[in-house]
CSV table of C-alpha atoms in Angstrom, one decimal:
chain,number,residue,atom,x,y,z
E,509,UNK,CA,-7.0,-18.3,-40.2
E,510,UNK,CA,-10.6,-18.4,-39.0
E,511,UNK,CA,-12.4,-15.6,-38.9
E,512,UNK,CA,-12.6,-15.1,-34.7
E,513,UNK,CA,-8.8,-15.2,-35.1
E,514,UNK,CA,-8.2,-12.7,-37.9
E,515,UNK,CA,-10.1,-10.2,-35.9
E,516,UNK,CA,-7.4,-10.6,-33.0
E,517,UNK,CA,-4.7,-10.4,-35.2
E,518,UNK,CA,-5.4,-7.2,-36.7
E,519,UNK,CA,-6.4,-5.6,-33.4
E,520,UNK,CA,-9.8,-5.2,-33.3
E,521,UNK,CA,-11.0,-7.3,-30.2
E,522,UNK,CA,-9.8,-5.5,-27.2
E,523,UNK,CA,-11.9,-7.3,-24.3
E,524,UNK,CA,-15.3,-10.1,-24.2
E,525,UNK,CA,-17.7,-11.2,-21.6
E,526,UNK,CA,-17.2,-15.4,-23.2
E,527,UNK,CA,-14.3,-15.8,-25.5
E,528,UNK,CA,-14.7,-19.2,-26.2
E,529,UNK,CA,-18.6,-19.2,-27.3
E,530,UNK,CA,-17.9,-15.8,-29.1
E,531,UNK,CA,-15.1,-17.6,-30.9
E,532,UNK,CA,-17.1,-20.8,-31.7
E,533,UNK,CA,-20.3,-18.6,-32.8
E,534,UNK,CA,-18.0,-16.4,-35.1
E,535,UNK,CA,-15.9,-18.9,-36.7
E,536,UNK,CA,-19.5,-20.9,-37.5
E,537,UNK,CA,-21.0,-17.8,-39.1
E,538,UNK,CA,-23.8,-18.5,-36.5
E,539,UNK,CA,-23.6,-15.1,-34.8
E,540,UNK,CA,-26.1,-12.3,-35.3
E,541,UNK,CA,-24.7,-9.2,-33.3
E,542,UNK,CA,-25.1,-5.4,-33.3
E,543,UNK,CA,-23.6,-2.2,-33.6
E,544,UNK,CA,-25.4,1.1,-32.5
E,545,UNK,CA,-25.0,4.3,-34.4
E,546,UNK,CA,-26.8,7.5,-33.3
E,547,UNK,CA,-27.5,10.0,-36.0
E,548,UNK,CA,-25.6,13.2,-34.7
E,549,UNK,CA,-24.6,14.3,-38.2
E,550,UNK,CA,-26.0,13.9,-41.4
E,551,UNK,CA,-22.7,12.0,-43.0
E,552,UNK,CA,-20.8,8.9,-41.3
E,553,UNK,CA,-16.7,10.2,-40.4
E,554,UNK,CA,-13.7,7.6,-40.2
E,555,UNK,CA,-14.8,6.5,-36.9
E,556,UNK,CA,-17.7,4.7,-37.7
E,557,UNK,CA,-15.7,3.1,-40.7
E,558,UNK,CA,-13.8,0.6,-38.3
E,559,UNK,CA,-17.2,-0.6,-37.0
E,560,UNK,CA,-18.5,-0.8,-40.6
E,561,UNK,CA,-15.5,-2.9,-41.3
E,562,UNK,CA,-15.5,-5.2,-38.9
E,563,UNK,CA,-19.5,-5.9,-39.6
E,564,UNK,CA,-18.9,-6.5,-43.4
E,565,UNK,CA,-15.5,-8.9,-42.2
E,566,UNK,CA,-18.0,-10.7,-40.2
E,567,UNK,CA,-20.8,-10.4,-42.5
E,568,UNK,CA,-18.5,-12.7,-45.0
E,569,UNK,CA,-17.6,-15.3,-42.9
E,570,UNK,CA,-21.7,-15.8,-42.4
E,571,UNK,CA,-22.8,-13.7,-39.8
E,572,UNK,CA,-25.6,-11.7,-39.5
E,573,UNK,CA,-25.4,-7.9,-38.7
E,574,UNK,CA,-27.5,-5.7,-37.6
E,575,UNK,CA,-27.3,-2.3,-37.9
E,576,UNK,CA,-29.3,0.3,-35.0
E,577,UNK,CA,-30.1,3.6,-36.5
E,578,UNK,CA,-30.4,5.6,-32.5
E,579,UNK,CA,-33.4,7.7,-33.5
E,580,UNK,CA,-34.0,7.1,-29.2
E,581,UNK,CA,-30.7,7.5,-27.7
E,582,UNK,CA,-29.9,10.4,-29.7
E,583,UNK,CA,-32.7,12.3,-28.6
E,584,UNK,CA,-30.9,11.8,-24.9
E,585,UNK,CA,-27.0,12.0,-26.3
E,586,UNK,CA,-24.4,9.4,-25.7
E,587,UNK,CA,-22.0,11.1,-22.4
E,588,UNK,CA,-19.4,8.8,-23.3
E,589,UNK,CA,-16.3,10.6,-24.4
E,590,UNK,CA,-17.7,13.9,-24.1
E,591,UNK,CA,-16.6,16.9,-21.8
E,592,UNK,CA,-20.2,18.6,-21.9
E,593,UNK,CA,-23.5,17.9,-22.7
E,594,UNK,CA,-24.5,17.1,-26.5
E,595,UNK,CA,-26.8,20.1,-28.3
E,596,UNK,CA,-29.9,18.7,-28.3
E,597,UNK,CA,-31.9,17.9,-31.5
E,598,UNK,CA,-35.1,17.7,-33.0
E,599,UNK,CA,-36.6,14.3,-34.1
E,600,UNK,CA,-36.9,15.5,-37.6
E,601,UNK,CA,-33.1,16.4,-37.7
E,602,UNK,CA,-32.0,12.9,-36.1
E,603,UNK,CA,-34.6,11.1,-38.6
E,604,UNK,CA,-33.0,13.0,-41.8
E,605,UNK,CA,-29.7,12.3,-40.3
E,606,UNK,CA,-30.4,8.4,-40.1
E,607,UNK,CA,-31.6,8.6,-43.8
E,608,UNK,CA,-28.1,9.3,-45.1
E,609,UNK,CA,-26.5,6.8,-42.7
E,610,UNK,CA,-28.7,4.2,-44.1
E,611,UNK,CA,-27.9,5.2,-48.0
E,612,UNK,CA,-24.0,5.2,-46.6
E,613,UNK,CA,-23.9,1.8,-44.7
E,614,UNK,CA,-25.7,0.3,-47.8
E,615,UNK,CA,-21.9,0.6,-49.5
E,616,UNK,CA,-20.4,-1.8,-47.0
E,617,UNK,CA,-23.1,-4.3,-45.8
E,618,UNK,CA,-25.3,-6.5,-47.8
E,619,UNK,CA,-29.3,-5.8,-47.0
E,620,UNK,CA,-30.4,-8.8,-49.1
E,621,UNK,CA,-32.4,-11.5,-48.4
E,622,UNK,CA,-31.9,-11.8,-44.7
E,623,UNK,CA,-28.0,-11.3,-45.1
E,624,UNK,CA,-28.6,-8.0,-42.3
E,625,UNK,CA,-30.9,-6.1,-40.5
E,626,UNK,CA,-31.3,-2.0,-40.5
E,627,UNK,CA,-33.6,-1.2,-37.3
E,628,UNK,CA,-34.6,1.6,-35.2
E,629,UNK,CA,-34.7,1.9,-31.8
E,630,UNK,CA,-37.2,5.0,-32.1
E,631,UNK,CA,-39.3,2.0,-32.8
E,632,UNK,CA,-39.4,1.5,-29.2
E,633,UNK,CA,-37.2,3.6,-27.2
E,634,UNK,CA,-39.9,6.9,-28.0
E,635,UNK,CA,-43.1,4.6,-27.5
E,636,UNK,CA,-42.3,3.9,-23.9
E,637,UNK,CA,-44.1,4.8,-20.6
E,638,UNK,CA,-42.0,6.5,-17.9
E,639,UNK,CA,-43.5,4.8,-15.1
E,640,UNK,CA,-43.9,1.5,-17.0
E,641,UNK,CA,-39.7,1.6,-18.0
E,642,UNK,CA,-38.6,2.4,-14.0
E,643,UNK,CA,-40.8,-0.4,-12.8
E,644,UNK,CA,-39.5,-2.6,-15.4
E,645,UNK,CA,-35.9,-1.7,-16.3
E,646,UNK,CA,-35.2,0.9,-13.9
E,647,UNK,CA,-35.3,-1.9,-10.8
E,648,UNK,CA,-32.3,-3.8,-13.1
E,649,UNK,CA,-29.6,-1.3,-12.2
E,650,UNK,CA,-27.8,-0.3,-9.5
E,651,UNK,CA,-27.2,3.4,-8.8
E,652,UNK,CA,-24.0,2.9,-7.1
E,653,UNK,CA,-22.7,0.7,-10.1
E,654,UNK,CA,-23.7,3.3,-12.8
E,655,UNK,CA,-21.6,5.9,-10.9
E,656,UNK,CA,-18.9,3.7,-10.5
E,657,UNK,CA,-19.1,3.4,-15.1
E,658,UNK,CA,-15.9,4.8,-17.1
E,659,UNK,CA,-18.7,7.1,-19.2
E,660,UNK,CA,-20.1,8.4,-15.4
E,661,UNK,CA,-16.8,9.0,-13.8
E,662,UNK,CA,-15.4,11.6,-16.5
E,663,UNK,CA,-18.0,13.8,-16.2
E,664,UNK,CA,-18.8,14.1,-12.7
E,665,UNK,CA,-16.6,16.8,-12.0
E,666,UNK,CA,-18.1,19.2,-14.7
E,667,UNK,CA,-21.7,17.6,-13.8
E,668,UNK,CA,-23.5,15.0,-15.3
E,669,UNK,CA,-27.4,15.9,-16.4
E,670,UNK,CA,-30.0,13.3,-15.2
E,671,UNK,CA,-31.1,13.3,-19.4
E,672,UNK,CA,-27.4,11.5,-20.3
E,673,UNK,CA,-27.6,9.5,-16.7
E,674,UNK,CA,-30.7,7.8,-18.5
E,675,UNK,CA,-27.9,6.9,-21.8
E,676,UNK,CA,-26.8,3.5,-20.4
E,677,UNK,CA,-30.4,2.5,-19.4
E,678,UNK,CA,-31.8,3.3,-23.0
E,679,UNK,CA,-29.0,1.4,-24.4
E,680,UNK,CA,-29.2,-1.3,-22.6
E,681,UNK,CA,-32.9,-1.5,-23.4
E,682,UNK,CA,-32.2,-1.9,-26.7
E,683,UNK,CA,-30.1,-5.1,-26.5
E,684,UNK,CA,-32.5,-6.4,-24.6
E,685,UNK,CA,-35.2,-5.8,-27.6
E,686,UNK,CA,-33.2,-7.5,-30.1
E,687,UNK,CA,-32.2,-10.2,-28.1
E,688,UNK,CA,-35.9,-10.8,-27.7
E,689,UNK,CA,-36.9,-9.4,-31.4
E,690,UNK,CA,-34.4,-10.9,-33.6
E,691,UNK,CA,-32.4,-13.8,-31.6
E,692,UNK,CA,-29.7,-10.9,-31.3
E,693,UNK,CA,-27.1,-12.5,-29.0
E,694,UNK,CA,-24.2,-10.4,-29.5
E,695,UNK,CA,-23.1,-6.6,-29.3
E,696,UNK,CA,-19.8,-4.5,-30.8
E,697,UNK,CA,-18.9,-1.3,-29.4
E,698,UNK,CA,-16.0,0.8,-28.6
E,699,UNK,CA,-14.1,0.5,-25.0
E,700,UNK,CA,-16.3,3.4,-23.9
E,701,UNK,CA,-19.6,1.7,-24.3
E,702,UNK,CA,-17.8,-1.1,-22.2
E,703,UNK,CA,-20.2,-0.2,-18.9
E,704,UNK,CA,-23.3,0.2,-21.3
E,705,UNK,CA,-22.9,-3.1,-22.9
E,706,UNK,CA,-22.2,-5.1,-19.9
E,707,UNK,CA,-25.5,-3.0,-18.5
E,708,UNK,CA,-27.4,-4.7,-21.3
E,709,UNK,CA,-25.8,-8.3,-20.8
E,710,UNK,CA,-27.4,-7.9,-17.1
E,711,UNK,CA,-30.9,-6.7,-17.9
E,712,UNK,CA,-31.3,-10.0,-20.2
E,713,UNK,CA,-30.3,-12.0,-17.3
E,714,UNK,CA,-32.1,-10.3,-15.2
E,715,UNK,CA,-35.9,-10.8,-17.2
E,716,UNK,CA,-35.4,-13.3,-19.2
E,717,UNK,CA,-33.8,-15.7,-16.1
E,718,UNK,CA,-30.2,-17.3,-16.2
E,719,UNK,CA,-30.5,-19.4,-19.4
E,720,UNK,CA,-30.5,-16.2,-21.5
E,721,UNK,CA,-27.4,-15.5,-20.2
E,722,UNK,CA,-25.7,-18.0,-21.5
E,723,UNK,CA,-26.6,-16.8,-24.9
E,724,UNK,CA,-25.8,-13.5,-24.2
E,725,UNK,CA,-22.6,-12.1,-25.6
E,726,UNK,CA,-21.1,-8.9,-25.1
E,727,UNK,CA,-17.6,-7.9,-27.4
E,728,UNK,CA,-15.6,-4.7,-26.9
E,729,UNK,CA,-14.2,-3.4,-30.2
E,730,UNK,CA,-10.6,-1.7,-29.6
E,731,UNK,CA,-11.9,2.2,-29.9
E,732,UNK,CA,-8.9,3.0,-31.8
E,733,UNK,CA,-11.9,4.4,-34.6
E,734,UNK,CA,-12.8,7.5,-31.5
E,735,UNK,CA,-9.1,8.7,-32.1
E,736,UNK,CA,-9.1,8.2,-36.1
E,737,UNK,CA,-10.3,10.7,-37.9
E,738,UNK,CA,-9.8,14.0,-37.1
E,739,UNK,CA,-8.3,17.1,-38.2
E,740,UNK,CA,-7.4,20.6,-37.3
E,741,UNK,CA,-11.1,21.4,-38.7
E,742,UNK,CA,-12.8,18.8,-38.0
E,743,UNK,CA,-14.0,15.5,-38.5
E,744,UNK,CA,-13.0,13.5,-41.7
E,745,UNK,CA,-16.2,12.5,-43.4
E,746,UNK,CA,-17.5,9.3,-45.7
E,747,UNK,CA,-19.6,12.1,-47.6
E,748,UNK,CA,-17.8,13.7,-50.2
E,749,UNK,CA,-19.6,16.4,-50.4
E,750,UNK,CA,-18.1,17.1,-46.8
E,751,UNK,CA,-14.4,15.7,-47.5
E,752,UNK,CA,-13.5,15.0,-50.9
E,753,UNK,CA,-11.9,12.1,-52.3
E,754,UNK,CA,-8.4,13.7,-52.2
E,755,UNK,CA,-8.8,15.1,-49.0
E,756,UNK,CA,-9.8,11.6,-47.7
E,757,UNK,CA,-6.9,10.4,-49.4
E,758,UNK,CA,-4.6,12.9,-48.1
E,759,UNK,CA,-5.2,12.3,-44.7
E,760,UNK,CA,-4.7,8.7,-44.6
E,761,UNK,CA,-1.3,9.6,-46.9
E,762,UNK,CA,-0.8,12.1,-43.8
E,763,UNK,CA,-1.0,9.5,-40.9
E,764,UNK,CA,2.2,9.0,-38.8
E,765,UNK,CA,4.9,6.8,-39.2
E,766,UNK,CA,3.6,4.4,-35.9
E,767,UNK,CA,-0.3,4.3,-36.7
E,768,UNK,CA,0.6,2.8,-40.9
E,769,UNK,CA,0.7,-0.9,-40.2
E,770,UNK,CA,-2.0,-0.4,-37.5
E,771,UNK,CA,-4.1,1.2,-39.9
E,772,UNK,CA,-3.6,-1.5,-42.4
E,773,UNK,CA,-4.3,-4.0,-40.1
E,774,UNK,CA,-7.7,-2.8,-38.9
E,775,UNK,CA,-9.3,-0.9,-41.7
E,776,UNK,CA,-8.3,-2.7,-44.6
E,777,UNK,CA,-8.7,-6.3,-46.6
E,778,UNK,CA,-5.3,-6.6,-47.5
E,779,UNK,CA,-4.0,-10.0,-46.7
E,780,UNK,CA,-2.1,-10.2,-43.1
E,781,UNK,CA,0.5,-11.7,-44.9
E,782,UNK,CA,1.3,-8.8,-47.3
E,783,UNK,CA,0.5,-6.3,-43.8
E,784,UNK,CA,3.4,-8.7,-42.4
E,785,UNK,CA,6.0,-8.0,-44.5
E,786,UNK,CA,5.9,-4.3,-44.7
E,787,UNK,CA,6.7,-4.7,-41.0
E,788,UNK,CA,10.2,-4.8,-42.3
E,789,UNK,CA,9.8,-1.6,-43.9
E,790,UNK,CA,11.1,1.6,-43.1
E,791,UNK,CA,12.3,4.6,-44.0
E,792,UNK,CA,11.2,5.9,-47.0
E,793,UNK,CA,9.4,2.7,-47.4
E,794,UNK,CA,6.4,3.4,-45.1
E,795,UNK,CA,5.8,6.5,-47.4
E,796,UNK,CA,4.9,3.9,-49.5
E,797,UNK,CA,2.9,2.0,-46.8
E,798,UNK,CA,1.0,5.1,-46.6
E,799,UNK,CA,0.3,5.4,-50.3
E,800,UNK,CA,-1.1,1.7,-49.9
E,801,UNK,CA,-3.6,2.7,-47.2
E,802,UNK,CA,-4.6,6.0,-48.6
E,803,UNK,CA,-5.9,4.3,-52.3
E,804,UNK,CA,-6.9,1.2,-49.8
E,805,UNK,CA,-9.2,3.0,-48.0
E,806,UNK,CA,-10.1,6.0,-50.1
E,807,UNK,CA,-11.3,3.2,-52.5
E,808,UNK,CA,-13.4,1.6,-50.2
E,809,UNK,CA,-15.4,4.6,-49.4
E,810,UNK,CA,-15.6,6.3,-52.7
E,811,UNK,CA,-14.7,3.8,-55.4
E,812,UNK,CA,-11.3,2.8,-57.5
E,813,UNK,CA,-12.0,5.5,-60.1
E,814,UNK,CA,-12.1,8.4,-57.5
E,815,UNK,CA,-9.4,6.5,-55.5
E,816,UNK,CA,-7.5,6.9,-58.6
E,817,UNK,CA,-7.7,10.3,-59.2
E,818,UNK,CA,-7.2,11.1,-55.9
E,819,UNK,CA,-3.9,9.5,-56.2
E,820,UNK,CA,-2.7,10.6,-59.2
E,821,UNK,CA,-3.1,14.2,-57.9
E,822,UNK,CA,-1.6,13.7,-55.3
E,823,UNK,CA,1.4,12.9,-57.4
E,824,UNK,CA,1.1,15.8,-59.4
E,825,UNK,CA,1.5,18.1,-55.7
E,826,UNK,CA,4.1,16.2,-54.5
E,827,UNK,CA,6.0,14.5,-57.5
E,828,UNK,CA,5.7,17.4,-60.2
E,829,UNK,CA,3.3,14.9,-62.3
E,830,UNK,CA,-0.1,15.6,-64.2
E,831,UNK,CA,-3.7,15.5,-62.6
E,832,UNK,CA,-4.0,18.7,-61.6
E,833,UNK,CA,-7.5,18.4,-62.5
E,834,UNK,CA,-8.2,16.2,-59.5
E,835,UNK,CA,-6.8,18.4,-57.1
E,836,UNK,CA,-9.6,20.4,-55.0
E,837,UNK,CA,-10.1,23.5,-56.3
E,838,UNK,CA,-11.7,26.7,-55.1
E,839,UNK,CA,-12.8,29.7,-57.8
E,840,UNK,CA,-13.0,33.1,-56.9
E,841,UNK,CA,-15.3,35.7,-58.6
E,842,UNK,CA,-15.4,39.2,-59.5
E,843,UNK,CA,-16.1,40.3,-56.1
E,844,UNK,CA,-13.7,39.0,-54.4
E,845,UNK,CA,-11.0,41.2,-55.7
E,846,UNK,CA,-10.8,45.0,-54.7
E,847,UNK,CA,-9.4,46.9,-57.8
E,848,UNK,CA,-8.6,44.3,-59.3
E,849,UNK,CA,-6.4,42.4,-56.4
E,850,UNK,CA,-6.9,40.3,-53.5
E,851,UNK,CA,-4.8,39.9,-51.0
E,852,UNK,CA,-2.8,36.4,-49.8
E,853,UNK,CA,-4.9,36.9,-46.2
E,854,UNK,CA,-8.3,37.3,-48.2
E,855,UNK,CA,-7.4,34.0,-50.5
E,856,UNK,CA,-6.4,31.5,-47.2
E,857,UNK,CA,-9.9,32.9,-46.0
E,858,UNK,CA,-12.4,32.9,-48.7
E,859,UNK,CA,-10.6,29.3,-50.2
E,860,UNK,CA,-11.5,27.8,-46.5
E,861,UNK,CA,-7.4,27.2,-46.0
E,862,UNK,CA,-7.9,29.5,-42.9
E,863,UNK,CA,-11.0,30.1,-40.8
E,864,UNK,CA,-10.6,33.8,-40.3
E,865,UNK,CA,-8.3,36.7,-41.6
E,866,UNK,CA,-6.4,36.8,-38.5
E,867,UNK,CA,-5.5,32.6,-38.4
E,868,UNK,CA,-4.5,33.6,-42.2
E,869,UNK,CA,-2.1,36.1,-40.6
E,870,UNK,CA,-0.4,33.6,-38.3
E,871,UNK,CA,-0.1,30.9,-40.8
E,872,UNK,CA,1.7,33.2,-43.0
E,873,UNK,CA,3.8,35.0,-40.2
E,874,UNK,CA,4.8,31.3,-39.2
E,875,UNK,CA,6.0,30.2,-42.2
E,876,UNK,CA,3.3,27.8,-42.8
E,877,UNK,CA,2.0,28.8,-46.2
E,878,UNK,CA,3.4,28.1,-49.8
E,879,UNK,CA,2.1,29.4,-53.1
E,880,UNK,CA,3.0,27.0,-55.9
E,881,UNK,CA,5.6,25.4,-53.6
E,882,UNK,CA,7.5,28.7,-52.5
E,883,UNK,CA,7.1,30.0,-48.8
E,884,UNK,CA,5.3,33.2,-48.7
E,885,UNK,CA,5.9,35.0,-45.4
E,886,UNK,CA,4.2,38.6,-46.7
E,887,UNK,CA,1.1,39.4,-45.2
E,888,UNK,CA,0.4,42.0,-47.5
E,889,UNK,CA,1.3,39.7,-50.9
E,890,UNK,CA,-1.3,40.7,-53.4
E,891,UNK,CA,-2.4,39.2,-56.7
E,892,UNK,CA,-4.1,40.1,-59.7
E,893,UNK,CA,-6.7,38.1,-61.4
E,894,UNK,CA,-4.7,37.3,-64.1
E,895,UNK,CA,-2.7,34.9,-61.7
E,896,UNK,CA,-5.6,32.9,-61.1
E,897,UNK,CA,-6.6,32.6,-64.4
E,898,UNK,CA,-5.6,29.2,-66.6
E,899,UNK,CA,-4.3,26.5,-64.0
E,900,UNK,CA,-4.5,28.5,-60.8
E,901,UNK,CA,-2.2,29.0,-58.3
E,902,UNK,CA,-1.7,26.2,-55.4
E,903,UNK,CA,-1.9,27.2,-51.8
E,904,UNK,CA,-0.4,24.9,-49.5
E,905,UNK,CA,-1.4,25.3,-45.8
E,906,UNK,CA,1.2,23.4,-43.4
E,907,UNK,CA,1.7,20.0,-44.8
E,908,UNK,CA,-1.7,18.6,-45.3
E,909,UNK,CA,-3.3,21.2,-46.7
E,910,UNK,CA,-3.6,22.1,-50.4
E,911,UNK,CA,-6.1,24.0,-52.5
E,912,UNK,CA,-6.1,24.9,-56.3
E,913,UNK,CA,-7.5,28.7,-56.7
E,914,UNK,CA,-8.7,29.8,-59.9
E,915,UNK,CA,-10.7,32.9,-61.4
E,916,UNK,CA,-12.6,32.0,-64.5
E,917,UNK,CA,-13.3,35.7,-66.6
E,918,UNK,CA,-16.3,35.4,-68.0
């Protein structure tokens, strides 16, 4: 299966401006193409991993990728998606945000001699002259088209600031840079960029006349990767100094029975044919599935030896086996305990299992929590430090949330 093809088949092309020279370009590892990524955080999460994916698959069958830290955009904020407007950061944050993106995408795609590009568009995004950008870009675009965009439409009911209204000019600036910079003839993004990218097609056409056009290809990559990925708390994070290994692993062990094989398909490098068969699984088959995609992936991001361990504790929560080393572990100290005790509210809290005493209280009204795989249902259960001490206790917050608490007596 060529490579154009494979990408179909595991549901990652959802929509294109020119099907047949995108497939001809792919399958001839002749396409350079781009995906933007604005530095919000200081850590990549699980939705930028299907767009990392999808570069390195087409990095391997000889394309070139290049990667666009958004030091410019970000400054503005991306409306897409969003209910309200983005906090607004400093340039030093966003830059020292884009530095850890950089050290994380180098995992996935090969810098080397030529193979891809890493490039800014605070190169030339923050350089510009207002005047000089309306009289040259801002006469491209239509006002009554822009309000007419997906990203627009949302938001104009809880009011759209004239900063984000400048988000799909910006972008669109910058594919017309690369075009022009690096031969860049294609763009990737999720369905919510659709408007943005198709904004970006047009201002090529527009100044470079129609033979550019012809040359200019926009994809739209399924945006299942805006849905994946978060939690009750959050965000799931590539860093694992933000999510561990076994949390990473436990959430992709976690994911329901329909998203498995969809999961598979898109985010791993499994053969299709081995994806294929478990179709015919079920039951307590796709558990199985799941522990597939959880090592898959959890590899991927942090390597086979953590993937490993991440696995083999999860074994030892869920299958009475050993590795309880691996399991994440929180240790309390001397002042945590009030004569000598703590209370089962205080150890959800200070253990980060619960956000506040009072979401503690609830979980353990509710029947949610477990301590070493008996329900507790006590708010006022105590215990002494002696519980703690050796291989802790485990705490076990609804289904996907474990923690090993120990108290080490100096």
């Amino acid at each position: 299966m060529d490579c154009y093809e494979e990408l179909v088949a595991r549901g990652l092309i959802a929509q294109v401006t020119n099907e047949e020279e995108i497939r001809r370009m792919v399958n001839a590892g002749e396409a350079t193409f781009y995906i933007g990524f604005d530095p919000t955080a200081d850590s990549l999460h699980v939705g930028h991993f299907m767009a990392l994916c999808l570069m390195r698959r087409l990095q391997l069958a000889g394309n070139r990728p290049i990667v666009l830290i958004g030091d410019g955009t970000t400054m503005i904020g991306d409306p897409s998606g969003r209910t309200d407007m983005r906090k607004m950061m400093t340039l030093e944050t966003i830059h020292e945000n884009g530095e850890c993106f950089k050290k994380q995408m180098s995992r996935f795609i090969d810098f080397s001699e030529g193979k891809a590009l890493m490039v800014n568009n605070g190169d030339w995004l923050l350089k510009l002259n207002y005047v000089e950008l309306l009289r040259e870009v801002g006469a491209c675009f239509s006002v009554n088209n822009m309000l007419r965009a997906e990203c627009y439409k949302q938001r104009m009911e809880r009011g759209l600031s004239f900063l984000e209204f400048n988000y799909m000019i910006m972008q669109s600036y910058d594919f017309y840079m690369l075009y022009q910079k690096y031969g860049c003839t294609m763009q990737f993004g999720g369905d919510d960029q659709w408007s943005n990218m198709l904004g970006g097609t047009e201002l090529i056409r527009r100044k470079l006349g129609g033979d550019a056009h012809a040359m200019t290809i926009t994809l739209l990559l399924n945006s299942e990767g805006k849905k994946m990925g978060k939690t009750q708390s959050g965000a799931v994070w590539l860093d694992p100094n933000k999510t561990s290994p076994y949390e990473f692993y436990q959430y992709w062990r976690n994911v329901g029975d329909a998203d498995v094989l969809k999961c598979l398909r898109m985010l791993t490098f499994l053969p299709l044919e081995q994806i294929d068969e478990m179709d015919k699984w079920e039951g307590s088959q796709l558990n199985t599935a799941k522990e597939i995609l959880a090592y898959e992936l959890t590899k991927l991001i942090h390597g086979e030896e953590e993937a490993k361990k991440a696995e083999t504790a999860a074994k030892a929560l869920f299958g009475g086996g050993g590795g309880m080393d691996n399991i994440p572990t929180f240790t309390l100290t001397e002042a945590d305990f009030t004569d000598g005790v703590i209370d089962i509210l205080g150890v959800l809290q200070k253990s980060g299992l619960a956000a506040s005493r009072s979401e503690a209280r609830r979980n353990v009204e509710q029947g949610g929590v477990s301590v070493n795989g008996v329900q507790e249902k006590d708010i006022k259960a105590t215990y002494e430090k002696s519980s703690f001490e050796g291989e802790g206790l485990i705490f076990r917050r609804g289904k996907k949330n474990y923690m090993r608490v120990k108290f080490l007596n100096d």
